[in-house]
Amino acid sequence: MNNKTSKRTIGSVGEIWSKNSFLSTLFALLVMILIQAAVQGFNAGSFTGMLGKMWIAWLNILRNNAYAGVIALGMCFAIITGGIDLSVGSTLCAIGAGLLYMLDETNGPLAAMGITGPLAYVIAILAAILMGVLMGGLNGALIAYGKLPPFIATLGTMKIFRSVTQQMTQTFNPSVPAGFKTIASARIGNQIILPILYWVIMVVIMHIIFRKTAFGRQTIAIGSNEKAAKLSGINVAWVKMKVYALGGVMCAIGAIIYIARIGSMDFANAGSGYEMDAIAAVVVGGTSMAGGKGSLVGAFVGMLIIGVMNNILNTVGVPTFLCEAVKGLIIIFAVLLQKKDSN
């Protein structure tokens, strides 16, 4: 009897998730916030202390997840087409190295040409975005024209981008201009919130692209039924190219915010694990791994859920390795709900 009840409960959750996955995601975030408040309240000892801890915790959650959150927006497009991009962390690292090289006040090419200040920052940012287009476009070409499975193509470029970056930066010790750091580190109201604002702005822009443009509709059509999309006149290969190039641009924006916020980069570890964070956020946000269904705002909320979960686990003292295990369980559970719907 209990087993039947349990199955009906899981089925009901799966049905609710499938009918309105965004509301389900919001509900999951609300539950996580309530758990977080309880944990913070227990540690603070008072309601006022709990509110103070929650405020600080949320600023940290939003700031620390801004880079991966921006990347998750590009990942959402890739997964909606039925693909995936495992190279995003390595792409961010490689673009970050290129950006640091351009900005280097000692040995950088712009400094050598006497270009400094805001003009140098604009040129370096444009170069980083161009790198993102080219690196993402390479993934798209391998998938769309080379006919490689997205998993294999992006797994290969993940290894290539990271290893080449590490090889070329063994003796690299750049100096980032203080003015560039103000792009993300300037204080507003005595708080560093610019990375958060950039993330929210990108969510709005990408949501509009997804919902209001032909490109967004074509992305959904390809993920829903690629053969039908071809028959309807959609240039599937070109749309996939654009999807992965867009993912590269999101990695570039993430790298720009990262460098401007931190002022340096550890090329061995920078961006490591971002691919899993992005995939987790997208899936938890209600995007189907089978393609054809997804939400950019859902990916944003999904990243918040991951961030709150990490905050709760860190607050109660759960080891880092086990935090990653919990993240894996969340991904599995979200995909199981999607599978329940498809059956």
Protein backbone atom coordinates (compact mmCIF):
# COMPACT_ATOMS: atom_id res chain seq x y z
CA MET A 1 0.00 0.00 0.00
CA ASN A 2 2.80 2.41 0.93
CA ASN A 3 4.63 1.49 -2.27
CA LYS A 4 1.55 2.33 -4.37
CA THR A 5 1.09 5.61 -2.52
CA SER A 6 4.74 6.48 -3.11
CA LYS A 7 4.41 5.76 -6.82
CA ARG A 8 1.27 7.92 -7.05
CA THR A 9 3.09 10.75 -5.26
CA ILE A 10 6.07 10.62 -7.63
CA GLY A 11 3.67 10.43 -10.56
CA SER A 12 1.77 13.49 -9.32
CA VAL A 13 4.99 15.48 -8.90
CA GLY A 14 6.07 14.45 -12.39
CA GLU A 15 2.68 15.48 -13.81
CA ILE A 16 2.81 18.90 -12.11
CA TRP A 17 6.40 19.36 -13.28
CA SER A 18 5.49 18.49 -16.88
CA LYS A 19 2.41 20.73 -17.01
CA ASN A 20 4.13 23.81 -15.59
CA SER A 21 7.80 23.20 -14.96
CA PHE A 22 8.51 26.88 -14.24
CA LEU A 23 6.01 27.02 -11.38
CA SER A 24 7.49 23.78 -10.07
CA THR A 25 10.95 25.34 -10.19
CA LEU A 26 9.74 28.42 -8.31
CA PHE A 27 8.15 26.17 -5.70
CA ALA A 28 11.44 24.27 -5.32
CA LEU A 29 13.29 27.58 -4.85
CA LEU A 30 10.76 28.66 -2.20
CA VAL A 31 11.29 25.39 -0.31
CA MET A 32 15.06 25.85 -0.47
CA ILE A 33 14.77 29.43 0.82
CA LEU A 34 12.63 28.28 3.76
CA ILE A 35 15.20 25.61 4.61
CA GLN A 36 17.97 28.20 4.29
CA ALA A 37 16.10 30.60 6.60
CA ALA A 38 15.67 27.85 9.18
CA VAL A 39 19.38 26.97 9.04
CA GLN A 40 20.48 30.62 9.22
CA GLY A 41 18.00 31.32 12.03
CA PHE A 42 19.33 28.39 14.04
CA ASN A 43 22.89 29.70 13.69
CA ALA A 44 21.95 33.35 14.27
CA GLY A 45 19.84 32.82 17.35
CA SER A 46 17.41 35.67 16.56
CA PHE A 47 15.11 36.84 13.77
CA THR A 48 17.13 40.02 13.16
CA GLY A 49 20.35 38.03 13.08
CA MET A 50 18.75 35.60 10.63
CA LEU A 51 17.75 38.43 8.26
CA GLY A 52 21.28 39.83 8.36
CA LYS A 53 22.78 36.45 7.59
CA MET A 54 20.25 35.85 4.79
CA TRP A 55 21.11 39.21 3.19
CA ILE A 56 24.83 38.48 3.20
CA ALA A 57 24.25 34.90 2.03
CA TRP A 58 22.12 36.01 -0.93
CA LEU A 59 24.60 38.65 -2.04
CA ASN A 60 27.30 35.97 -2.03
CA ILE A 61 25.07 33.44 -3.80
CA LEU A 62 24.20 35.87 -6.59
CA ARG A 63 27.76 37.18 -7.00
CA ASN A 64 29.44 33.78 -6.91
CA ASN A 65 27.02 32.22 -9.39
CA ALA A 66 26.92 35.10 -11.87
CA TYR A 67 29.66 33.63 -14.11
CA ALA A 68 28.15 30.14 -14.31
CA GLY A 69 24.68 31.69 -14.44
CA VAL A 70 25.51 33.58 -17.64
CA ILE A 71 27.04 30.43 -19.12
CA ALA A 72 23.86 28.49 -18.24
CA LEU A 73 21.88 30.77 -20.56
CA GLY A 74 23.92 29.58 -23.54
CA MET A 75 23.74 26.00 -22.29
CA CYS A 76 19.95 26.29 -22.22
CA PHE A 77 19.85 26.98 -25.97
CA ALA A 78 22.14 24.02 -26.68
CA ILE A 79 20.06 21.61 -24.59
CA ILE A 80 16.79 22.84 -26.13
CA THR A 81 18.16 21.78 -29.54
CA GLY A 82 18.79 18.32 -28.09
CA GLY A 83 22.53 18.93 -27.69
CA ILE A 84 24.92 19.78 -24.88
CA ASP A 85 28.15 21.74 -24.41
CA LEU A 86 30.76 20.27 -22.09
CA SER A 87 33.44 22.76 -23.14
CA VAL A 88 31.99 25.89 -21.49
CA GLY A 89 34.34 25.90 -18.48
CA SER A 90 37.42 25.45 -20.65
CA THR A 91 36.12 28.05 -23.11
CA LEU A 92 35.78 30.58 -20.28
CA CYS A 93 39.33 29.78 -19.17
CA ALA A 94 40.80 30.18 -22.68
CA ILE A 95 38.92 33.43 -23.31
CA GLY A 96 40.01 34.71 -19.90
CA ALA A 97 43.64 34.05 -20.84
CA GLY A 98 43.18 35.94 -24.11
CA LEU A 99 41.50 38.84 -22.32
CA LEU A 100 44.29 39.03 -19.73
CA TYR A 101 46.89 39.03 -22.51
CA MET A 102 45.14 41.92 -24.28
CA LEU A 103 44.85 43.89 -21.03
CA ASP A 104 48.37 43.21 -19.74
CA GLU A 105 49.93 46.58 -18.95
CA THR A 106 53.47 45.21 -19.17
CA ASN A 107 53.67 42.90 -22.20
CA GLY A 108 50.21 43.16 -23.78
CA PRO A 109 49.78 44.16 -27.46
CA LEU A 110 47.54 47.12 -26.66
CA ALA A 111 50.00 48.58 -24.16
CA ALA A 112 52.80 48.09 -26.71
CA MET A 113 50.81 50.20 -29.20
CA GLY A 114 50.20 52.88 -26.57
CA ILE A 115 46.48 52.09 -26.28
CA THR A 116 45.34 52.34 -22.69
CA GLY A 117 42.29 53.28 -20.65
CA PRO A 118 38.66 52.80 -21.77
CA LEU A 119 39.60 52.35 -25.43
CA ALA A 120 41.87 49.42 -24.50
CA TYR A 121 39.08 47.92 -22.39
CA VAL A 122 36.59 48.13 -25.27
CA ILE A 123 39.03 46.53 -27.74
CA ALA A 124 39.90 43.75 -25.28
CA ILE A 125 36.22 43.04 -24.58
CA LEU A 126 35.39 42.91 -28.29
CA ALA A 127 38.34 40.56 -28.85
CA ALA A 128 37.07 38.30 -26.05
CA ILE A 129 33.59 38.19 -27.58
CA LEU A 130 35.11 37.38 -30.98
CA MET A 131 37.05 34.52 -29.36
CA GLY A 132 33.76 33.27 -27.91
CA VAL A 133 32.08 33.33 -31.33
CA LEU A 134 34.99 31.44 -32.93
CA MET A 135 35.34 28.82 -30.19
CA GLY A 136 31.60 28.27 -29.93
CA GLY A 137 31.38 28.25 -33.70
CA LEU A 138 34.00 25.50 -33.82
CA ASN A 139 31.78 23.35 -31.62
CA GLY A 140 28.83 24.17 -33.85
CA ALA A 141 30.75 23.26 -37.01
CA LEU A 142 31.86 19.92 -35.60
CA ILE A 143 28.27 19.13 -34.61
CA ALA A 144 26.33 20.61 -37.53
CA TYR A 145 28.69 19.85 -40.41
CA GLY A 146 31.05 17.23 -38.98
CA LYS A 147 27.99 15.28 -37.74
CA LEU A 148 29.68 14.54 -34.43
CA PRO A 149 27.45 13.92 -31.40
CA PRO A 150 27.45 17.09 -29.25
CA PHE A 151 28.76 15.12 -26.26
CA ILE A 152 31.82 13.89 -28.19
CA ALA A 153 32.53 17.16 -30.01
CA THR A 154 32.41 19.33 -26.89
CA LEU A 155 34.23 16.76 -24.76
CA GLY A 156 37.09 16.94 -27.27
CA THR A 157 37.19 20.73 -27.41
CA MET A 158 36.95 20.87 -23.60
CA LYS A 159 40.24 19.00 -23.38
CA ILE A 160 41.85 20.95 -26.23
CA PHE A 161 40.92 24.43 -24.98
CA ARG A 162 42.06 23.74 -21.42
CA SER A 163 45.35 22.02 -22.26
CA VAL A 164 46.38 24.56 -24.91
CA THR A 165 45.60 27.41 -22.52
CA GLN A 166 47.67 25.85 -19.75
CA GLN A 167 50.59 25.21 -22.12
CA MET A 168 50.61 28.80 -23.39
CA THR A 169 50.31 30.41 -19.94
CA GLN A 170 53.02 28.54 -18.03
CA THR A 171 55.09 31.71 -17.59
CA PHE A 172 52.20 34.14 -17.99
CA ASN A 173 51.93 36.74 -15.22
CA PRO A 174 49.69 39.55 -16.50
CA SER A 175 48.93 42.84 -14.81
CA VAL A 176 45.28 43.94 -15.12
CA PRO A 177 44.58 47.70 -15.10
CA ALA A 178 42.77 48.89 -11.99
CA GLY A 179 40.30 50.75 -14.19
CA PHE A 180 39.15 47.52 -15.86
CA LYS A 181 38.37 45.96 -12.49
CA THR A 182 35.82 48.68 -11.77
CA ILE A 183 33.64 47.16 -14.52
CA ALA A 184 32.52 44.50 -12.04
CA SER A 185 34.10 45.50 -8.72
CA ALA A 186 32.85 49.06 -8.30
CA ARG A 187 30.69 49.38 -5.20
CA ILE A 188 27.08 50.54 -5.35
CA GLY A 189 25.58 51.30 -1.97
CA ASN A 190 28.73 49.87 -0.39
CA GLN A 191 28.06 46.51 -2.04
CA ILE A 192 29.57 44.81 -5.08
CA ILE A 193 26.46 44.08 -7.12
CA LEU A 194 27.52 44.76 -10.73
CA PRO A 195 28.10 41.06 -11.56
CA ILE A 196 24.53 40.41 -10.38
CA LEU A 197 23.15 43.23 -12.54
CA TYR A 198 25.01 41.93 -15.62
CA TRP A 199 23.60 38.45 -15.02
CA VAL A 200 20.02 39.75 -14.72
CA ILE A 201 20.43 41.89 -17.85
CA MET A 202 21.65 38.87 -19.82
CA VAL A 203 18.69 36.82 -18.60
CA VAL A 204 16.30 39.47 -19.91
CA ILE A 205 18.10 39.78 -23.26
CA MET A 206 18.33 36.02 -23.81
CA HIS A 207 14.69 35.53 -22.77
CA ILE A 208 13.60 38.08 -25.38
CA ILE A 209 15.77 36.39 -28.04
CA PHE A 210 14.27 33.01 -27.16
CA ARG A 211 10.64 34.10 -27.01
CA LYS A 212 10.40 36.93 -29.54
CA THR A 213 12.69 36.02 -32.45
CA ALA A 214 12.62 33.52 -35.30
CA PHE A 215 15.92 32.13 -34.03
CA GLY A 216 14.30 31.19 -30.73
CA ARG A 217 11.39 29.48 -32.46
CA GLN A 218 13.77 27.62 -34.77
CA THR A 219 15.75 26.41 -31.75
CA ILE A 220 12.60 24.90 -30.24
CA ALA A 221 11.58 23.37 -33.60
CA ILE A 222 14.94 21.63 -34.03
CA GLY A 223 14.81 20.19 -30.52
CA SER A 224 11.23 19.03 -30.97
CA ASN A 225 11.72 17.30 -34.32
CA GLU A 226 14.82 17.94 -36.39
CA LYS A 227 13.51 16.19 -39.52
CA ALA A 228 10.27 18.18 -39.43
CA ALA A 229 12.30 21.37 -38.94
CA LYS A 230 14.31 20.59 -42.08
CA LEU A 231 11.16 19.87 -44.08
CA SER A 232 9.67 23.18 -42.96
CA GLY A 233 12.61 25.03 -44.50
CA ILE A 234 14.77 25.68 -41.44
CA ASN A 235 18.52 25.60 -42.10
CA VAL A 236 19.20 23.25 -39.19
CA ALA A 237 22.99 23.24 -39.55
CA TRP A 238 23.20 27.04 -39.57
CA VAL A 239 20.87 27.41 -36.58
CA LYS A 240 23.01 24.92 -34.62
CA MET A 241 26.09 26.90 -35.54
CA LYS A 242 24.46 30.03 -34.17
CA VAL A 243 23.35 28.24 -31.00
CA TYR A 244 26.87 27.10 -30.12
CA ALA A 245 28.40 30.43 -31.19
CA LEU A 246 25.93 32.12 -28.85
CA GLY A 247 27.08 29.74 -26.12
CA GLY A 248 30.64 30.90 -26.80
CA VAL A 249 29.55 34.53 -26.43
CA MET A 250 27.99 33.72 -23.05
CA CYS A 251 31.32 32.17 -22.01
CA ALA A 252 33.08 35.35 -23.14
CA ILE A 253 30.73 37.53 -21.08
CA GLY A 254 31.26 35.23 -18.12
CA ALA A 255 35.05 35.54 -18.56
CA ILE A 256 34.85 39.35 -18.77
CA ILE A 257 32.86 39.54 -15.53
CA TYR A 258 35.21 37.01 -13.89
CA ILE A 259 38.38 38.93 -14.78
CA ALA A 260 36.87 42.31 -13.88
CA ARG A 261 35.69 40.94 -10.55
CA ILE A 262 38.78 38.94 -9.51
CA GLY A 263 41.56 40.58 -11.53
CA SER A 264 43.34 37.31 -12.29
CA MET A 265 42.70 33.71 -13.29
CA ASP A 266 43.98 30.28 -12.22
CA PHE A 267 44.25 28.61 -15.62
CA ALA A 268 44.36 25.12 -14.13
CA ASN A 269 41.04 25.47 -12.32
CA ALA A 270 39.15 28.51 -13.62
CA GLY A 271 35.77 27.46 -14.98
CA SER A 272 36.26 23.89 -13.81
CA GLY A 273 32.88 22.38 -13.01
CA TYR A 274 30.94 25.23 -14.63
CA GLU A 275 29.63 22.83 -17.25
CA MET A 276 28.00 20.71 -14.53
CA ASP A 277 26.62 23.79 -12.74
CA ALA A 278 25.18 25.09 -16.01
CA ILE A 279 23.64 21.73 -16.94
CA ALA A 280 22.21 21.33 -13.43
CA ALA A 281 20.68 24.82 -13.52
CA VAL A 282 19.13 24.27 -16.94
CA VAL A 283 17.67 20.86 -16.09
CA VAL A 284 16.42 21.91 -12.65
CA GLY A 285 14.93 24.97 -14.37
CA GLY A 286 12.63 22.68 -16.36
CA THR A 287 14.45 22.36 -19.68
CA SER A 288 14.04 18.91 -21.19
CA MET A 289 17.24 16.97 -21.90
CA ALA A 290 15.39 15.50 -24.89
CA GLY A 291 15.15 19.00 -26.40
CA GLY A 292 12.28 21.09 -27.67
CA LYS A 293 11.28 22.56 -24.31
CA GLY A 294 12.94 25.03 -22.00
CA SER A 295 13.02 28.38 -20.27
CA LEU A 296 15.79 30.95 -19.91
CA VAL A 297 14.15 32.37 -16.78
CA GLY A 298 13.87 28.78 -15.53
CA ALA A 299 17.62 28.37 -16.00
CA PHE A 300 18.14 31.51 -13.91
CA VAL A 301 15.92 30.17 -11.12
CA GLY A 302 17.61 26.77 -11.41
CA MET A 303 20.99 28.39 -10.81
CA LEU A 304 19.56 30.11 -7.74
CA ILE A 305 18.38 26.73 -6.44
CA ILE A 306 21.87 25.29 -6.91
CA GLY A 307 23.38 28.33 -5.19
CA VAL A 308 21.01 28.16 -2.21
CA MET A 309 21.62 24.42 -1.90
CA ASN A 310 25.38 24.98 -1.81
CA ASN A 311 24.92 27.71 0.82
CA ILE A 312 22.81 25.44 3.03
CA LEU A 313 25.26 22.54 2.77
CA ASN A 314 28.25 24.79 3.49
CA THR A 315 26.47 26.38 6.45
CA VAL A 316 25.75 23.01 8.10
CA GLY A 317 29.32 21.87 7.41
CA VAL A 318 28.79 19.24 4.71
CA PRO A 319 32.15 18.39 3.01
CA THR A 320 32.68 19.87 -0.47
CA PHE A 321 32.83 16.47 -2.15
CA LEU A 322 29.46 15.50 -0.72
CA CYS A 323 27.99 18.82 -1.88
CA GLU A 324 28.81 17.76 -5.43
CA ALA A 325 27.09 14.42 -4.78
CA VAL A 326 23.91 16.22 -3.71
CA LYS A 327 24.08 18.31 -6.87
CA GLY A 328 24.29 15.10 -8.89
CA LEU A 329 21.25 13.68 -7.09
CA ILE A 330 19.27 16.82 -7.91
CA ILE A 331 20.12 16.46 -11.61
CA ILE A 332 19.09 12.78 -11.60
CA PHE A 333 15.81 13.54 -9.82
CA ALA A 334 14.95 16.36 -12.24
CA VAL A 335 15.60 14.16 -15.27
CA LEU A 336 13.57 11.31 -13.72
CA LEU A 337 10.59 13.68 -13.47
CA GLN A 338 11.03 14.52 -17.16
CA LYS A 339 11.20 10.81 -18.04
CA LYS A 340 8.03 10.21 -16.03
CA ASP A 341 6.27 12.74 -18.22
CA SER A 342 7.54 11.21 -21.48
CA ASN A 343 6.29 7.78 -20.45
